[in-house]
mmCIF file of C-alpha atoms in Angstrom:
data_model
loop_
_atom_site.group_PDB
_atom_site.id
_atom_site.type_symbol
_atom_site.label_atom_id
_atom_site.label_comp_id
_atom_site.label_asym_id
_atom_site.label_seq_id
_atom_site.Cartn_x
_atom_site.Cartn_y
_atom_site.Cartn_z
ATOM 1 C CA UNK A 1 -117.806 -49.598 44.829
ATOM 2 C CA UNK A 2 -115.004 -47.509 43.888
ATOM 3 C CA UNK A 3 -111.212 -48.321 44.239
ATOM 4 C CA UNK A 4 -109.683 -47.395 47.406
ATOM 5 C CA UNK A 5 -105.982 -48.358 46.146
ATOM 6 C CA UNK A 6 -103.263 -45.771 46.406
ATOM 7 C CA UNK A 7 -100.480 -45.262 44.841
ATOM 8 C CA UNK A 8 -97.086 -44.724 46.579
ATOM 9 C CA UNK A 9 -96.553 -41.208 47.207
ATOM 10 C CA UNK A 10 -95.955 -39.226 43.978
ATOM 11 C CA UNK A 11 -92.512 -36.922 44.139
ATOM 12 C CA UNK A 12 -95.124 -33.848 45.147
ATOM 13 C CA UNK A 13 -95.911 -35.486 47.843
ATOM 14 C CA UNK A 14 -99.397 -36.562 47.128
ATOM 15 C CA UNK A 15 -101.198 -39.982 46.360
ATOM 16 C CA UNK A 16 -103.850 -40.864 44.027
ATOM 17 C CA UNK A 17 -106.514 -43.602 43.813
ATOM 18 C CA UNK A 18 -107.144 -46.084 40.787
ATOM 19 C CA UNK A 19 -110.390 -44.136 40.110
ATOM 20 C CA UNK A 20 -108.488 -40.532 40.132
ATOM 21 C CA UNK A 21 -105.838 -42.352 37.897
ATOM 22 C CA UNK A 22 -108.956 -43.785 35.289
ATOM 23 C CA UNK A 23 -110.885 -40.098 35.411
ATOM 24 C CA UNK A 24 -107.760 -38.321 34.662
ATOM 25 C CA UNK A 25 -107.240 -40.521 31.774
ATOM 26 C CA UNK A 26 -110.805 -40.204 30.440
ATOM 27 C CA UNK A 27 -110.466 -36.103 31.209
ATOM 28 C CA UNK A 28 -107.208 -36.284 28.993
ATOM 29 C CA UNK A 29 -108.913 -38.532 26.353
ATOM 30 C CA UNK A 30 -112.093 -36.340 26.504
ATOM 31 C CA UNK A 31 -109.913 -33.142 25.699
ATOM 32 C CA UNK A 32 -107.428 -34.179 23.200
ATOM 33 C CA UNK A 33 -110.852 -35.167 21.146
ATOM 34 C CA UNK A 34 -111.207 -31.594 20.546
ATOM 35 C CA UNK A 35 -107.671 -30.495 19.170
ATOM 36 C CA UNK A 36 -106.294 -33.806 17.321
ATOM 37 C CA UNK A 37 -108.760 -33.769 14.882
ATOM 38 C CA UNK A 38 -108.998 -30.165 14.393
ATOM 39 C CA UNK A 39 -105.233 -30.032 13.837
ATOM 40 C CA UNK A 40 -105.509 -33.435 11.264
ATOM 41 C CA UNK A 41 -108.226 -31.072 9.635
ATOM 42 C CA UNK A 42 -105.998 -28.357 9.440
ATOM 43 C CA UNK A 43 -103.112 -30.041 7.852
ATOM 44 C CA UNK A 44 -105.200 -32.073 5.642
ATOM 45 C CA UNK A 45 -107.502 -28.585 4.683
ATOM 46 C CA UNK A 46 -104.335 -26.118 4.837
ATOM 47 C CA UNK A 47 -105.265 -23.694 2.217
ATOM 48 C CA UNK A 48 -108.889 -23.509 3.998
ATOM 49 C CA UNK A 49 -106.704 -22.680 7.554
ATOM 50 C CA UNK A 50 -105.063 -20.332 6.041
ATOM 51 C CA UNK A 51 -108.169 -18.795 4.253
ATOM 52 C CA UNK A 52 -109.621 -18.205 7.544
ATOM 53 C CA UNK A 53 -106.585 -17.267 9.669
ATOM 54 C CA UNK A 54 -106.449 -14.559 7.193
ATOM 55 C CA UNK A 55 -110.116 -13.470 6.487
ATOM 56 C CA UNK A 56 -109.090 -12.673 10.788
ATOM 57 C CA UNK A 57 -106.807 -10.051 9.213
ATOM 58 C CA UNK A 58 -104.056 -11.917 11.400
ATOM 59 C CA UNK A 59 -100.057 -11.506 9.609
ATOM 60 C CA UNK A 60 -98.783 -14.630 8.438
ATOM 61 C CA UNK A 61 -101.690 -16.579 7.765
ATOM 62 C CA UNK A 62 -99.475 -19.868 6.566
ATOM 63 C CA UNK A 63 -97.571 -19.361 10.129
ATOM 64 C CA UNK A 64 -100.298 -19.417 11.940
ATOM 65 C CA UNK A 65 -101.764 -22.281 10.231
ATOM 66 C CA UNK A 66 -98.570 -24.474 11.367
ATOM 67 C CA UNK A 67 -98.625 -23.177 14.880
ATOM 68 C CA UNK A 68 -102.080 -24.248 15.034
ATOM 69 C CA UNK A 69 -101.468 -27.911 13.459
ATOM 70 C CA UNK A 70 -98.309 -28.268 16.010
ATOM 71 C CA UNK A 71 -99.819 -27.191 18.842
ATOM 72 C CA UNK A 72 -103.430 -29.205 18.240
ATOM 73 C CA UNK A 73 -101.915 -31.832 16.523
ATOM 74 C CA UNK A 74 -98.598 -32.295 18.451
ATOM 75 C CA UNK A 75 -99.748 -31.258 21.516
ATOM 76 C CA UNK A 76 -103.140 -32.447 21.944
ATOM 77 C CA UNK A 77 -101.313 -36.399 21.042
ATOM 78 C CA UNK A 78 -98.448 -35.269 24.475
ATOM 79 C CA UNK A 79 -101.840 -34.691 26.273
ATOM 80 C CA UNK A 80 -103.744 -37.541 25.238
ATOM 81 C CA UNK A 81 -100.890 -39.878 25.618
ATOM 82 C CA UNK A 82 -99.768 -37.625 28.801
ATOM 83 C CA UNK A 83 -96.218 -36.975 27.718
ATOM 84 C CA UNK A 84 -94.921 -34.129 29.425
ATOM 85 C CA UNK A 85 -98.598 -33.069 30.232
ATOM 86 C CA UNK A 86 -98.261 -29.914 32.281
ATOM 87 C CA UNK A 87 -96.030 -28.366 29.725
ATOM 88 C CA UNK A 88 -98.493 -29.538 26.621
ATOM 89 C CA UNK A 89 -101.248 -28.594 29.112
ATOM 90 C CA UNK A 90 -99.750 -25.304 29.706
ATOM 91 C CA UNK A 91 -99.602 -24.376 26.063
ATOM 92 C CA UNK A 92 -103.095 -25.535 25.010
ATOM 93 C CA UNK A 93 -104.344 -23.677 27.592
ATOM 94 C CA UNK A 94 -102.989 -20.107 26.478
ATOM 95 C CA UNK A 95 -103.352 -21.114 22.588
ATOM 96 C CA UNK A 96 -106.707 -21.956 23.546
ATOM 97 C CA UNK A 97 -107.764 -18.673 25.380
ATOM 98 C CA UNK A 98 -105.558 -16.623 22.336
ATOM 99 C CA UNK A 99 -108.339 -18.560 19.850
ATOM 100 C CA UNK A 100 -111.125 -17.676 22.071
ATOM 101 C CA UNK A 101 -109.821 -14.015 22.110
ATOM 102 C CA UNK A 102 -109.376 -13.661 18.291
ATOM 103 C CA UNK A 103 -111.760 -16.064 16.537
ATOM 104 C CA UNK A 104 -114.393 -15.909 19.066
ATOM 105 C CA UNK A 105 -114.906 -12.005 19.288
ATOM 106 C CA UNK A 106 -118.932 -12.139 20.377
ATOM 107 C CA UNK A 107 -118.063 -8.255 21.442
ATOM 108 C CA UNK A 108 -117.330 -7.581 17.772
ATOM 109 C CA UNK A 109 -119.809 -9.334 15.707
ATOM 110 C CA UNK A 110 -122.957 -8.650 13.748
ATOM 111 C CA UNK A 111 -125.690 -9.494 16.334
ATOM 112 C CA UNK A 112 -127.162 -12.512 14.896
ATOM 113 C CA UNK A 113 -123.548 -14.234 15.478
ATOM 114 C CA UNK A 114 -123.339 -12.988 18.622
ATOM 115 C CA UNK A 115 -124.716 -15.775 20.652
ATOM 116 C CA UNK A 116 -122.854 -18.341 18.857
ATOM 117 C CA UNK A 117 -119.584 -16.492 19.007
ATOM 118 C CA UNK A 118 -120.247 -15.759 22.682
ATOM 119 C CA UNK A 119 -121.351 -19.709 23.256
ATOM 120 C CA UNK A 120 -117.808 -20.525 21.588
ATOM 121 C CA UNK A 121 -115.550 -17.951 23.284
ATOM 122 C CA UNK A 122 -116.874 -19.198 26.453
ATOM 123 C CA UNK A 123 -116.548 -22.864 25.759
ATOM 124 C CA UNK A 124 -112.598 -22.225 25.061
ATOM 125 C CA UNK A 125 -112.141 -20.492 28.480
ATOM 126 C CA UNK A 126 -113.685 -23.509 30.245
ATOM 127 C CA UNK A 127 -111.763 -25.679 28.393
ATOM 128 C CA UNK A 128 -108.439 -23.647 29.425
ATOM 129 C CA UNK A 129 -109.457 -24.375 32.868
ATOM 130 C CA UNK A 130 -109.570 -27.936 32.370
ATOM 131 C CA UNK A 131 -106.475 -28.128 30.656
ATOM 132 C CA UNK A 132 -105.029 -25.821 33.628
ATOM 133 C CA UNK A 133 -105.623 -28.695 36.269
ATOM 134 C CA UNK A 134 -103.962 -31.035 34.068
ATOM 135 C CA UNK A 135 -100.969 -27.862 34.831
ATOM 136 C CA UNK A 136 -101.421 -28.449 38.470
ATOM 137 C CA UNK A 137 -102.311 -32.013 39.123
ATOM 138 C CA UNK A 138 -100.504 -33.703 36.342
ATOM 139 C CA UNK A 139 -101.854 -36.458 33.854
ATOM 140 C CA UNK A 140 -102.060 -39.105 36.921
ATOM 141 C CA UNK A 141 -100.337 -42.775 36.834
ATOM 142 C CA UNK A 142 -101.956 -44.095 33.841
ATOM 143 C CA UNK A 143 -99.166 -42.054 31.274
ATOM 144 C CA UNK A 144 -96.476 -41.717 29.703
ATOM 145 C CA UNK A 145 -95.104 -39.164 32.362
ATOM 146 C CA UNK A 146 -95.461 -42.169 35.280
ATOM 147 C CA UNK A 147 -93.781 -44.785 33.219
#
């Protein structure tokens, strides 16, 4: 049977159970999965992030190699520890849909990539939405945020 416990009323006004709390930990757990270890890949394979930032024809490979390690790196630890969430949130949600946009490209690949590409673009905009209700519900009580 699941927790009917609320919390005292949040500064927006709204209250959350236990279970809401544990889910929105799990969500944020479940999501920072993806980019932590992609951006510890990145730093510790640099030269290959680069090598593919540029084979994108994209200025400034290196740049965009350190963007991507702060943001997945840095950012997807705020997230997972939910430390100023909707702001990390926020970011990894538009640096998420950019790398959907530009590494993703189904529209623009040979057909036999196509499906994967297309499989992969669309996996980035779903999880943009997920990251966007962490924007408008917050990381819940179980965070750094609520300490």
């Amino acid at each position: 049977m699941a927790s009917t416990t609320t919390a005292p009323l949040s500064s927006s006004g709204v209250t959350t159970t236990s279970m809401q709390d544990v889910l929105a930990l799990v969500g944020r757990v479940l999501i920072a999965y993806l980019f932590i270890p992609a951006g510890f890949g990145k730093l510790m394979g640099f030269a290959g992030a680069v090598g593919y930032i540029n084979s994108k024809g994209l200025p400034l490979p290196e740049v965009g190699a350190v963007i991507a390690i702060l943001v997945e790196l840095g950012l997807g630890i705020a997230l997972l520890v939910g430390f100023k969430t909707r702001i990390a949130a926020v970011v990894l949600a538009v640096f998420t849909v950019a790398t959907a946009v530009i590494f993703h490209n189904f529209w623009a690949v040979p057909e036999a990539m196509k499906m994967m590409q297309q499989i992969n673009f669309n996996k980035n905009i779903a999880i943009a939405g997920g990251l966007l209700a962490f924007v408008a519900f917050g990381a819940g009580r179980l965070s750094v945020d609520k300490r």
